[in-house]
Coordinates of C-alpha atoms in Angstrom, one line a residue:
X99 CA 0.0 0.0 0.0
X100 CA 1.7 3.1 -1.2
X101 CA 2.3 5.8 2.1
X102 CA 1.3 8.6 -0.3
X103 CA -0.8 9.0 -3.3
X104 CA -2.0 11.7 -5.9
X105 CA -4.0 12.1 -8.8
X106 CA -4.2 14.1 -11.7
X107 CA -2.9 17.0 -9.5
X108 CA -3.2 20.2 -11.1
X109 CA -2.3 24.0 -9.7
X110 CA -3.0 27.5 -10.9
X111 CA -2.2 30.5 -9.2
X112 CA -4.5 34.1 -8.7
X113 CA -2.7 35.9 -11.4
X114 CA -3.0 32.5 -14.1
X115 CA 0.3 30.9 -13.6
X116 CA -0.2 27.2 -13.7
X117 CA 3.4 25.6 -12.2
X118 CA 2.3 22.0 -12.9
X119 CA -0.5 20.5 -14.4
X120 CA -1.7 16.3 -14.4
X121 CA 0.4 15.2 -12.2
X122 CA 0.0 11.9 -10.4
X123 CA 2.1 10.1 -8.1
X124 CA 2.3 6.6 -5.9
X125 CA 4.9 6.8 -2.9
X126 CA 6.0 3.1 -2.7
X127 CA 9.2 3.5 -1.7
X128 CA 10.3 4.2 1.8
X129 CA 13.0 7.0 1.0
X130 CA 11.9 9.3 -1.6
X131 CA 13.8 12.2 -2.6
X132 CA 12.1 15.0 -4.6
X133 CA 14.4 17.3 -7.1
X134 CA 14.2 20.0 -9.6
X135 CA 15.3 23.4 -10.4
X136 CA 14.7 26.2 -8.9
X137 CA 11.3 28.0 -9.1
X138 CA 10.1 25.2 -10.4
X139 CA 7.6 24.5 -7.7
X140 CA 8.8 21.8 -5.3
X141 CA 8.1 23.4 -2.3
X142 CA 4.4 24.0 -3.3
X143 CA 4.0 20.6 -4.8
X144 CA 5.1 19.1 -1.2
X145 CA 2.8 21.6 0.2
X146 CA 0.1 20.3 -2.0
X147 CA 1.3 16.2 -1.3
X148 CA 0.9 17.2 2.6
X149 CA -2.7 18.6 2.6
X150 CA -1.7 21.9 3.1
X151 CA -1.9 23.6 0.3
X152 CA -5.6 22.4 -1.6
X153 CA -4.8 21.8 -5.7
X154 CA -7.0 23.5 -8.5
X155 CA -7.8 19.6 -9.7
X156 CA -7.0 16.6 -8.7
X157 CA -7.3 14.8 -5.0
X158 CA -4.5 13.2 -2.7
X159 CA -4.7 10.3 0.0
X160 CA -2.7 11.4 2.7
X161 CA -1.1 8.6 5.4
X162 CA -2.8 8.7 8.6
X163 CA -0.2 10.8 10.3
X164 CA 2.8 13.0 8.5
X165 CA 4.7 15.9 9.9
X166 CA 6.4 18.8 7.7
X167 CA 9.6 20.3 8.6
X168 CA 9.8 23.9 6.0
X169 CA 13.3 25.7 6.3
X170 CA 13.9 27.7 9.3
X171 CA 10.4 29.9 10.9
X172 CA 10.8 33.5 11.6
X173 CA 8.8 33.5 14.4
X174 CA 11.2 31.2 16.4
X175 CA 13.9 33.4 16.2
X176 CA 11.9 36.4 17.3
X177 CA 9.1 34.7 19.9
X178 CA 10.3 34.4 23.7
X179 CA 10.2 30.4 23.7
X180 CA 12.3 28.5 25.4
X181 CA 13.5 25.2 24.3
X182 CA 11.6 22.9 27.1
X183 CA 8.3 25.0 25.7
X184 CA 9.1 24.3 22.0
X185 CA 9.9 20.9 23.0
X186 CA 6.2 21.1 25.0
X187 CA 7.8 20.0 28.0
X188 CA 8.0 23.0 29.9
X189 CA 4.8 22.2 32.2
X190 CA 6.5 18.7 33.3
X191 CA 9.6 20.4 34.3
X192 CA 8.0 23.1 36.0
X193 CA 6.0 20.1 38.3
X194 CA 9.8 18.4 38.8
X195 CA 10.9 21.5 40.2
X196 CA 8.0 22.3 42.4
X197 CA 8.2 18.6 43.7
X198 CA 12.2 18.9 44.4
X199 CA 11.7 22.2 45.9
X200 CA 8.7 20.2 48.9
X201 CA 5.6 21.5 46.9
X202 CA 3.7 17.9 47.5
X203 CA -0.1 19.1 45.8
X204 CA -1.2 16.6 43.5
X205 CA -1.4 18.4 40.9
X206 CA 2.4 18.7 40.3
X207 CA 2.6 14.7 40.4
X208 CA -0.5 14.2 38.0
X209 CA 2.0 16.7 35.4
X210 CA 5.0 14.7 36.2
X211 CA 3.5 11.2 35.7
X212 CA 5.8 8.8 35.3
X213 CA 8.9 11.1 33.6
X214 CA 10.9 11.8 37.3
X215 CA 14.2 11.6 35.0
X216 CA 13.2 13.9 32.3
X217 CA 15.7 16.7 33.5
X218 CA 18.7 14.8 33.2
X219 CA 17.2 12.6 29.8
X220 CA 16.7 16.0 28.6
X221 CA 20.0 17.7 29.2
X222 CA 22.0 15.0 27.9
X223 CA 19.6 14.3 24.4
X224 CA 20.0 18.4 24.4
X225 CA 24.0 18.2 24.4
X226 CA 24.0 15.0 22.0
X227 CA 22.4 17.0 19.3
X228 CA 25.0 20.0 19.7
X229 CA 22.1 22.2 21.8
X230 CA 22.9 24.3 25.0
X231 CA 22.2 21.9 27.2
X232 CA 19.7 23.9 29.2
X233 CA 16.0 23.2 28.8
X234 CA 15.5 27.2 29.9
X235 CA 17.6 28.2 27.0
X236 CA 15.8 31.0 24.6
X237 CA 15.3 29.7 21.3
X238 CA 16.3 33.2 19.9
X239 CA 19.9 32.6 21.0
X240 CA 20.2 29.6 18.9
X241 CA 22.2 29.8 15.3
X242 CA 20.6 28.9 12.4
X243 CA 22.3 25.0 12.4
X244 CA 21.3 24.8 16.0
X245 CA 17.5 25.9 15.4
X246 CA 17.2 23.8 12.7
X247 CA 18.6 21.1 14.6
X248 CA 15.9 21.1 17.4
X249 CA 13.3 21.7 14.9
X250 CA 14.5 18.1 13.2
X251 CA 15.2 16.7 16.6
X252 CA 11.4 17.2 18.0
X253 CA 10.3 15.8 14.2
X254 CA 12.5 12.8 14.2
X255 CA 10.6 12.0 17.8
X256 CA 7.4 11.8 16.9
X257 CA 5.9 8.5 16.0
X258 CA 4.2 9.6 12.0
X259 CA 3.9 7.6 8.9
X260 CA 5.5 9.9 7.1
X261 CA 8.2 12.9 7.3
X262 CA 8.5 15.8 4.6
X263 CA 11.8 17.2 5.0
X264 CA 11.8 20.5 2.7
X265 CA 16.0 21.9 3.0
X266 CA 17.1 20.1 5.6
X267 CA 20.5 20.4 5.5
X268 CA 20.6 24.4 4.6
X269 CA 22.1 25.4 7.9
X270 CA 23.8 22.5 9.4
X271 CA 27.4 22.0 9.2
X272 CA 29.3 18.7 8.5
X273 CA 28.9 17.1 12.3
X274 CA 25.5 18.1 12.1
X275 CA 24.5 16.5 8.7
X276 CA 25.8 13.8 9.8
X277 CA 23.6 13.3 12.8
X278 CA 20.7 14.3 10.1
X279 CA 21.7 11.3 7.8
X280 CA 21.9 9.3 11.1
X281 CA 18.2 10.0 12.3
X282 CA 16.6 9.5 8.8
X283 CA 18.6 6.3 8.8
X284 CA 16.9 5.2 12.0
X285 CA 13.4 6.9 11.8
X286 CA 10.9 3.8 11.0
X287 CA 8.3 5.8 9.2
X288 CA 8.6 7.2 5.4
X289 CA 10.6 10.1 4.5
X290 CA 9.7 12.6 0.8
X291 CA 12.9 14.6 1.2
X292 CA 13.2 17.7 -0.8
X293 CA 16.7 18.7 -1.4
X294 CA 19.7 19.9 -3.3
X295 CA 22.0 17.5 -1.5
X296 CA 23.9 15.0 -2.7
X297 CA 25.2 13.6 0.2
X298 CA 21.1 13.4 1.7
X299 CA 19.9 12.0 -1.8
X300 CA 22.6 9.1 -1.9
X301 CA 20.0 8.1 1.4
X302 CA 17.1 7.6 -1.0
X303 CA 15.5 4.8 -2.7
X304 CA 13.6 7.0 -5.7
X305 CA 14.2 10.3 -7.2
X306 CA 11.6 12.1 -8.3
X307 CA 12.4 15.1 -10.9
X308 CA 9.6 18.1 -11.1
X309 CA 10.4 20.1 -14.0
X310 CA 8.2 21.9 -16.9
X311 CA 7.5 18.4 -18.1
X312 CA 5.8 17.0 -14.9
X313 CA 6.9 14.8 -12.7
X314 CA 9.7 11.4 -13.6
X315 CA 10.5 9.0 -11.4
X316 CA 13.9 7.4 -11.6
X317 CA 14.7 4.2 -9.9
X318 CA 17.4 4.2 -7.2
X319 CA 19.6 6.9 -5.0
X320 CA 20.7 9.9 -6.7
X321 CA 23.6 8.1 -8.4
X322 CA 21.4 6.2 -10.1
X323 CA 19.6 9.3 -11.1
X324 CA 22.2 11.2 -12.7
X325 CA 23.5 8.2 -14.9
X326 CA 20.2 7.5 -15.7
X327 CA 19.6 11.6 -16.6
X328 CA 23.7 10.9 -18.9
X329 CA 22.1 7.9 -20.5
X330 CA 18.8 9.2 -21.0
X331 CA 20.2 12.4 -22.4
X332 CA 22.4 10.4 -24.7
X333 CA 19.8 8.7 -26.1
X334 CA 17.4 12.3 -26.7
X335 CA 20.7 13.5 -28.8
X336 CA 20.8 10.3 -31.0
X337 CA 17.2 10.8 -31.5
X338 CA 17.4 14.5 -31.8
X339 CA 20.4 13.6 -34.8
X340 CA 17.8 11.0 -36.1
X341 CA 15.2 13.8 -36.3
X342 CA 17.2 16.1 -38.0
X343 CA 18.2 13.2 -40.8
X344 CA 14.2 12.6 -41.5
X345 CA 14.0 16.1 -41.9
X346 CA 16.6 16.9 -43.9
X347 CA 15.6 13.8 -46.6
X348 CA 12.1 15.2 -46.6
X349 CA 13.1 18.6 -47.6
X350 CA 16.0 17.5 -50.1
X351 CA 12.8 14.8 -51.2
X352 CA 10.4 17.7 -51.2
X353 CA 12.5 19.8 -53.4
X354 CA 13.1 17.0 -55.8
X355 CA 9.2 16.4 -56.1
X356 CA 9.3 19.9 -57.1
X357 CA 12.1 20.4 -59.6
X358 CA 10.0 17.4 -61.2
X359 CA 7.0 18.7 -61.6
X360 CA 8.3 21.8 -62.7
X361 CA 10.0 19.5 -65.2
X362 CA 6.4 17.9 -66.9
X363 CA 4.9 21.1 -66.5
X364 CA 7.6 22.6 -69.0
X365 CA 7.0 19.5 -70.8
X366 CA 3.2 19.4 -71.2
X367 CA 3.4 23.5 -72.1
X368 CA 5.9 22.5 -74.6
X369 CA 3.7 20.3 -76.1
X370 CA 0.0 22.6 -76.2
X371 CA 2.5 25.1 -78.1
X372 CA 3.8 22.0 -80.8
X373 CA 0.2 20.5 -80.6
X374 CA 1.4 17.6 -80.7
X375 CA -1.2 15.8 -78.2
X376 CA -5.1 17.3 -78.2
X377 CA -5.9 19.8 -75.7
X378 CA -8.1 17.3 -74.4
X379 CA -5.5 14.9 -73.3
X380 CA -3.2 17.6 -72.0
X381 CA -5.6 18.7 -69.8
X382 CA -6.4 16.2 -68.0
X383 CA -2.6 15.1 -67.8
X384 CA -2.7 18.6 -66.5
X385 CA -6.2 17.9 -63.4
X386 CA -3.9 14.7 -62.6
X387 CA -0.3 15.9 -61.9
X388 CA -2.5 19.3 -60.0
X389 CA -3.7 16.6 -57.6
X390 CA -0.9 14.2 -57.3
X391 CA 1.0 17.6 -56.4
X392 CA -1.7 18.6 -54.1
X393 CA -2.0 15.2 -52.4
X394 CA 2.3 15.4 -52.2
X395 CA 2.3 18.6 -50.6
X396 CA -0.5 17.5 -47.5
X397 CA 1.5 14.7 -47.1
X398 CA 5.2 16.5 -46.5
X399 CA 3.3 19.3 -44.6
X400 CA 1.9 16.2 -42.1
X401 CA 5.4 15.2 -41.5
X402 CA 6.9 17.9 -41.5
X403 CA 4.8 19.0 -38.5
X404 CA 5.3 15.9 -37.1
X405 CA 8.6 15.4 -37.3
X406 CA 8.5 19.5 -35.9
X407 CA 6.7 18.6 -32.7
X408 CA 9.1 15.6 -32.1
X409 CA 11.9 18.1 -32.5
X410 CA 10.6 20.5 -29.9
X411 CA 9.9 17.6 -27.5
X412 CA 13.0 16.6 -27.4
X413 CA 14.5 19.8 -27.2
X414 CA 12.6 20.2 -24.1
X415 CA 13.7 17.0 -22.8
X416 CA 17.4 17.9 -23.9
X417 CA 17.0 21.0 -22.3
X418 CA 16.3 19.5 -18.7
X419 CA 18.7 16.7 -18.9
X420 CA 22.1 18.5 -19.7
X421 CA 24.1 20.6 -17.6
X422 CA 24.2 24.4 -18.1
X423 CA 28.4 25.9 -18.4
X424 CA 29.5 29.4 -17.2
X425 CA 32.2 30.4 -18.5
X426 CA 34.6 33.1 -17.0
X427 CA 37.4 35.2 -18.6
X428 CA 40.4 33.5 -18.6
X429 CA 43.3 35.2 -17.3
X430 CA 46.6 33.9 -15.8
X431 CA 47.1 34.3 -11.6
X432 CA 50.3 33.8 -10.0
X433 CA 51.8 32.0 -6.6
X434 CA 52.8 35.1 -4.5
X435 CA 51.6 35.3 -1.4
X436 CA 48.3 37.9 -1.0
X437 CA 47.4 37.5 2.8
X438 CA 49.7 36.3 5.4
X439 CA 48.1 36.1 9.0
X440 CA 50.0 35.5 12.1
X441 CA 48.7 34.6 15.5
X442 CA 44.9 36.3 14.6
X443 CA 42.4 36.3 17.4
X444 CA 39.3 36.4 16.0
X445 CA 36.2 38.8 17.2
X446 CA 34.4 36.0 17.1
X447 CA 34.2 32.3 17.3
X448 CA 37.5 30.8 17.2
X449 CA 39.5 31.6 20.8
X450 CA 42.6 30.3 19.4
X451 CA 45.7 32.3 17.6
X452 CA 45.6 31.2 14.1
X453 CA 48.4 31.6 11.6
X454 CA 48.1 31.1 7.5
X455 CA 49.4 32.3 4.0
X456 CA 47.6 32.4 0.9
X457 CA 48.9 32.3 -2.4
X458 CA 47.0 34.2 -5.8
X459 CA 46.4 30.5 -6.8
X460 CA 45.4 28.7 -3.9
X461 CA 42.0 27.1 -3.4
X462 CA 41.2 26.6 0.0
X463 CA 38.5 25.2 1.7
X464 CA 37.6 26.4 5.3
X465 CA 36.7 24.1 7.1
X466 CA 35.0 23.6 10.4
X467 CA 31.7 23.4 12.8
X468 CA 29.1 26.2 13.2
X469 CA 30.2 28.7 15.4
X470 CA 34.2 28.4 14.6
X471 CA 34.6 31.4 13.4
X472 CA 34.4 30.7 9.6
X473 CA 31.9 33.4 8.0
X474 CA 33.7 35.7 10.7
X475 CA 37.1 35.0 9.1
X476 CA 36.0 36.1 5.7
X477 CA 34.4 39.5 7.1
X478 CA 37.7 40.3 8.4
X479 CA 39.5 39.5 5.7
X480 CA 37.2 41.8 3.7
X481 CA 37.7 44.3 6.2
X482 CA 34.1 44.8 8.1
X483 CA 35.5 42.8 11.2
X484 CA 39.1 43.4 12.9
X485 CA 41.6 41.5 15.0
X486 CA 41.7 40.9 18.4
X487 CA 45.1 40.6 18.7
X488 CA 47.9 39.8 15.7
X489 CA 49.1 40.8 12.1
X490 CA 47.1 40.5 8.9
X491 CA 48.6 41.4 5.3
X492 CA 46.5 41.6 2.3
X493 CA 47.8 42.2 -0.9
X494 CA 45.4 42.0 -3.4
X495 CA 41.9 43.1 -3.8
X496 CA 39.5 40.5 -2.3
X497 CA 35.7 40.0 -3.7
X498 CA 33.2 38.5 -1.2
X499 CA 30.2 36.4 -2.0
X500 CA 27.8 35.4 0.2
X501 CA 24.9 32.7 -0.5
X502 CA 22.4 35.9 -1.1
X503 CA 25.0 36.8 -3.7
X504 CA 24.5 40.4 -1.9
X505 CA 27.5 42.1 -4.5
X506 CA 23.9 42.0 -7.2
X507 CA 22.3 45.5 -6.2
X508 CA 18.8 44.5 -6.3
X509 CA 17.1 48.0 -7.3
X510 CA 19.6 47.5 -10.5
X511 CA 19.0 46.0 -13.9
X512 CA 21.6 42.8 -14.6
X513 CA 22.6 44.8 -17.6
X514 CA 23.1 47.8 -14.9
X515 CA 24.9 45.7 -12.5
X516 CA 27.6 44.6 -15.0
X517 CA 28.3 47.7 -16.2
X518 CA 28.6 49.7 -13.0
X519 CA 30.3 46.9 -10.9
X520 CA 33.0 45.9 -14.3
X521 CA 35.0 49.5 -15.0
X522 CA 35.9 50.2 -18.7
X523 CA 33.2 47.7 -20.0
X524 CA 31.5 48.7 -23.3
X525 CA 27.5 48.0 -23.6
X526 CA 28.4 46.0 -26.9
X527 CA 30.7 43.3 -25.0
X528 CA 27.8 43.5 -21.7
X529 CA 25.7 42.3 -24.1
X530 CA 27.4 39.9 -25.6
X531 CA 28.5 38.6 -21.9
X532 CA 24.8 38.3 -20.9
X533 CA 23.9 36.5 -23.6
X534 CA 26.7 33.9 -22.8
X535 CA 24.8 33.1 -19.4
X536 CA 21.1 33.0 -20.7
X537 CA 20.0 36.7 -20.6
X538 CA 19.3 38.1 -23.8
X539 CA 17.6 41.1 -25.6
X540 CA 15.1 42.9 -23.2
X541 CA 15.9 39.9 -20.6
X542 CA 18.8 41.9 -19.5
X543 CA 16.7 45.0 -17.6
X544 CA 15.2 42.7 -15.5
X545 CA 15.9 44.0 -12.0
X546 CA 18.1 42.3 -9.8
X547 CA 15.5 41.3 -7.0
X548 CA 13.3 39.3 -9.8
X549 CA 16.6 36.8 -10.4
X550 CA 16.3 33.6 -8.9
X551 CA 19.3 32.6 -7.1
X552 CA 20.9 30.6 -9.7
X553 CA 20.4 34.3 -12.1
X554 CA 22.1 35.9 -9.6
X555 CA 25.2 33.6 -8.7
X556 CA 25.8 33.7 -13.1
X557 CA 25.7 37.4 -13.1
X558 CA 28.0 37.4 -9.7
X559 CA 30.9 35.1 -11.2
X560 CA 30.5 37.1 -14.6
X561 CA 31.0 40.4 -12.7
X562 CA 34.1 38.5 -10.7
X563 CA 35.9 37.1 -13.4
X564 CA 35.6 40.7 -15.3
X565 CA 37.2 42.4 -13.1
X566 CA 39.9 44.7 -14.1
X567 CA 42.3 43.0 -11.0
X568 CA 41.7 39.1 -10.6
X569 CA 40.2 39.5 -6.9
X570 CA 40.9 36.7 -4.2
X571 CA 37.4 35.1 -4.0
X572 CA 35.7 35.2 -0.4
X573 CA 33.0 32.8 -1.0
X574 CA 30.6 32.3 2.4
X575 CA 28.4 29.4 1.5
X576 CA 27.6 30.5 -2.1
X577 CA 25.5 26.8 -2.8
X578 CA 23.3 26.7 0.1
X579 CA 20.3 27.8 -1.6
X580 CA 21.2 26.2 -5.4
X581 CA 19.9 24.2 -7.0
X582 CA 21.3 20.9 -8.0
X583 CA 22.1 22.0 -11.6
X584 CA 23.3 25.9 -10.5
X585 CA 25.8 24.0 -8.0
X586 CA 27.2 21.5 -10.7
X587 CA 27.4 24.8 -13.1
X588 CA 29.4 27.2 -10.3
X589 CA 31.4 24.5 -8.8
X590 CA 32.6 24.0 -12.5
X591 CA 33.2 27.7 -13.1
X592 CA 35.0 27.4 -10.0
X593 CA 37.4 25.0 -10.9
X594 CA 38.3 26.8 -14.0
X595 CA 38.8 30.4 -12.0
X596 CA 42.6 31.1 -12.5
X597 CA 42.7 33.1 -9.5
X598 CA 41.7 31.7 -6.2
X599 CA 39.3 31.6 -3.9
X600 CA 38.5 30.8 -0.2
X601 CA 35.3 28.8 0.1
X602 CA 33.1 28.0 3.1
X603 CA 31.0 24.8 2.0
X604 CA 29.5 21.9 4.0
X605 CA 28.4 20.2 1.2
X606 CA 31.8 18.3 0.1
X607 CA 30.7 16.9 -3.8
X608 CA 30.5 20.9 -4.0
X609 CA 33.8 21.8 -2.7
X610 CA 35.5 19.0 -4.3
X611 CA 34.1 19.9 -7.3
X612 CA 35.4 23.3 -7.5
X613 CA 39.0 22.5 -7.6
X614 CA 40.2 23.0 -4.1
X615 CA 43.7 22.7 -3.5
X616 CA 43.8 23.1 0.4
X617 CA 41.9 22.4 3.5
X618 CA 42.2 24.6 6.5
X619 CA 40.1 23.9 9.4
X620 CA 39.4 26.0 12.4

């Protein structure tokens, strides 16, 4: 009995956007793992699979319990609670403490039921998972990987057919996703995972890919998936090849079928001028080749919209199985040394002296748990943060990209931003640069808080690698909010940037990906 099932599901927005359309699915697997671009709709379409967003058409069965965990809630960070009274066990420690402190009324006991060691259980779960390991603890003073944390924690305790994980992993480091991967491993109900992770999809038994086409389902963890998407993609370009044969021999056929008839015709007129055959006869050789012709030319016009439609369906196809490239300007970096710290206390995080040199070329990847000191690192290399104590040299200009990609002046056109942020540009080369990474004609005024954050990080590294001084790359987490095809496409264009970079990542198929040449942990 499948956990999950929908039919024919179908969506259209207020305004007349419809994101997907037909759409049915059967959850038979017990680790499911749902992928696609982004923007195209995922979050809404788990929305819809867990009753809480209603479809335009179509109807879902829904398990008997489920439980949704949706990237990290706002009102968390800014409400008063406390962990025990996220957790709902505030009133239960309350009645401990009354009872330890003499307070014998009943009603305390009746709270505390059987739980006497919940304090201790509590503080010790709280500490295992990386948490303060007071219950009392505000859940505004938690970071982003430790609220998300507590958020799975509490998810992963309840006892639900099914779990919908929507970004899991976006703010936990490497100890963290670790733990993650551990609980899903040991959680005995279902799990739809939505995610650009790797590392998390490897953990599923189906893929399914939302994309403008509807909804595939692939067989297997994500390996499977992407050598299924490389075979499947190699077999749309043979067919695509194929296409473009048949329609080739039907013009070169059609043109043929032409010059001949163009041939008799000059042939019949020859002979109503000679008189050689009666006008009769000439005539109705005349009705006969008309109709042969006319029949001739319904039939190529069939096929040639047929073989047309196939054409476009597999450019479609094409176009969501193959990787996107960005390419960057090529210029040559050298070895010299551009930042030399010795002995640096950090403002922030890290308590110990730390001591490093990086060369125009290197391509490091910093390393360590939330809280180190990492993001704070970068910010003082950039300048916004200083030392607590040592020396820090810098020679060489330094650009910092953040997973907001916040260089991209959002109250700017992307033809705007390049031009301002890339000195001595000329519009006809801006153009022609844009067009390289998708944006083309009137595409290239669109404002900068309309791009999607795949837009943005292709107009970022296009602005980096035109600069008129190859910069030392400050990259804080630039792929947490990628998709699975944007990451592929930066970590590529990463690995091909002859200068280098500094890059904060805790997804490690990303960071190897992009060239690194160094680790340096903290």
């Amino acid at each position: 009995m499948p956990v999950l099932q929908a039919y024919d599901i179908s969506h259209q927005f207020d305004n007349g956007d419809i994101p997907f359309q037909h759409i049915s699915c059967s959850m038979n697997q017990r680790r499911v793992g749902l992928v696609g671009r982004n923007g195209v709709g995922k979050s809404l379409f788990a929305s819809i699979l867990s009753g809480e967003v209603v479809p335009s058409d179509g109807n879902i069965i829904l398990p008997s319990s489920l439980a949704v965990y949706r990237q990290q809630p706002s009102e968390l960070l800014l409400s008063g609670s406390t962990i025990a009274q996220f957790l709902g066990k505030d009133k239960v420690l309350e009645a401990l403490g009354k009872i330890e402190a003499g307070d014998s009324s009943e009603h305390w006991f009746e709270l505390a039921a059987d739980q006497w060691d919940l304090a201790i259980r509590l503080q010790s779960q709280l500490q295992e998972i990386g948490l303060p390991p007071r219950a009392d603890a505000l859940c505004s003073d938690l970071s982003g990987g430790q609220l998300a944390r507590l958020q799975l924690w509490q998810l992963f305790e309840q006892d639900v057919e099914l779990l919908i994980l929507d970004e899991p992993s976006n703010h936990l480091d490497a100890n963290a996703k670790q733990w993650l991967i551990e609980s899903m491993r040991s959680f005995n109900g279902a799990i739809l995972l939505i995610s650009h992770d790797r590392e998390l999809l490897r953990e599923m038994e189906e893929i399914w890919e939302l994309s403008g086409l509807g909804l595939t389902v692939f067989g297997g963890n994500y390996d499977h998936y992407a050598e299924q998407k490389r075979t499947e993609l190699k077999a749309v370009e043979r067919h695509l090849a194929n296409v473009h044969k048949q329609t080739k021999r039907l013009e070169e056929q059609a043109q043929r079928n032409r010059e001949k008839a163009e041939q008799r015709a000059a042939q019949g007129n020859k002979q109503r001028k000679e008189g050689s055959q009666s006008k009769i006869l000439l005539d109705a050789k005349k009705d006969q080749a008309s109709a042969r012709a006319s029949s001739r030319s319904k039939n190529e016009q069939l096929r040639q919209a047929h073989l047309h439609d196939k054409t476009q369906t597999l450019k479609l196809r094409k176009e969501q199985l193959e990787s996107q490239r960005l390419y960057l300007a090529d210029r040559q970096s050298g070895s010299r040394k551009v930042i030399s710290l010795l002995d640096g206390i950090l403002p922030f995080g890290c308590e110990k002296p730390i001591t490093l040199q990086i060369c125009a070329d290197d391509k490091v990847h910093l390393m360590g748990g939330n809280g180190s000191g990492k993001s704070t690192l970068l910010k003082t290399l950039l300048g916004d943060l200083a030392l607590k104590q040592g020396e820090l040299q810098i020679n060489t200009p330094v650009y910092y990209l953040d997973q907001h990609f916040g260089g991209i002046d959002v109250e700017l056109s992307i033809f705007d931003n390049l031009m301002q942020q890339c000195a001595g540009m000329q519009e006809s080369d801006a153009r022609t640069l844009l067009a390289g990474i998708g944006f083309r004609r009137d595409s290239v005024f669109r404002l900068g808080k309309l791009l999607s954050g795949g837009e943005k990080m292709k107009l970022a590294m296009l602005i980096v690698s035109h600069q008129p001084t190859q910069p030392l790359l400050l990259l804080d987490e630039p792929d947490n909010h990628l998709d699975l095809d944007s990451k592929v496409m930066l970590a590529t264009a990463l690995q091909g940037y002859n200068g280098g970079f500094i890059l904060v990542s805790h997804d490690q198929d990303f960071s190897k990906e992009s060239g690194i040449t160094r680790q340096i942990r903290l």
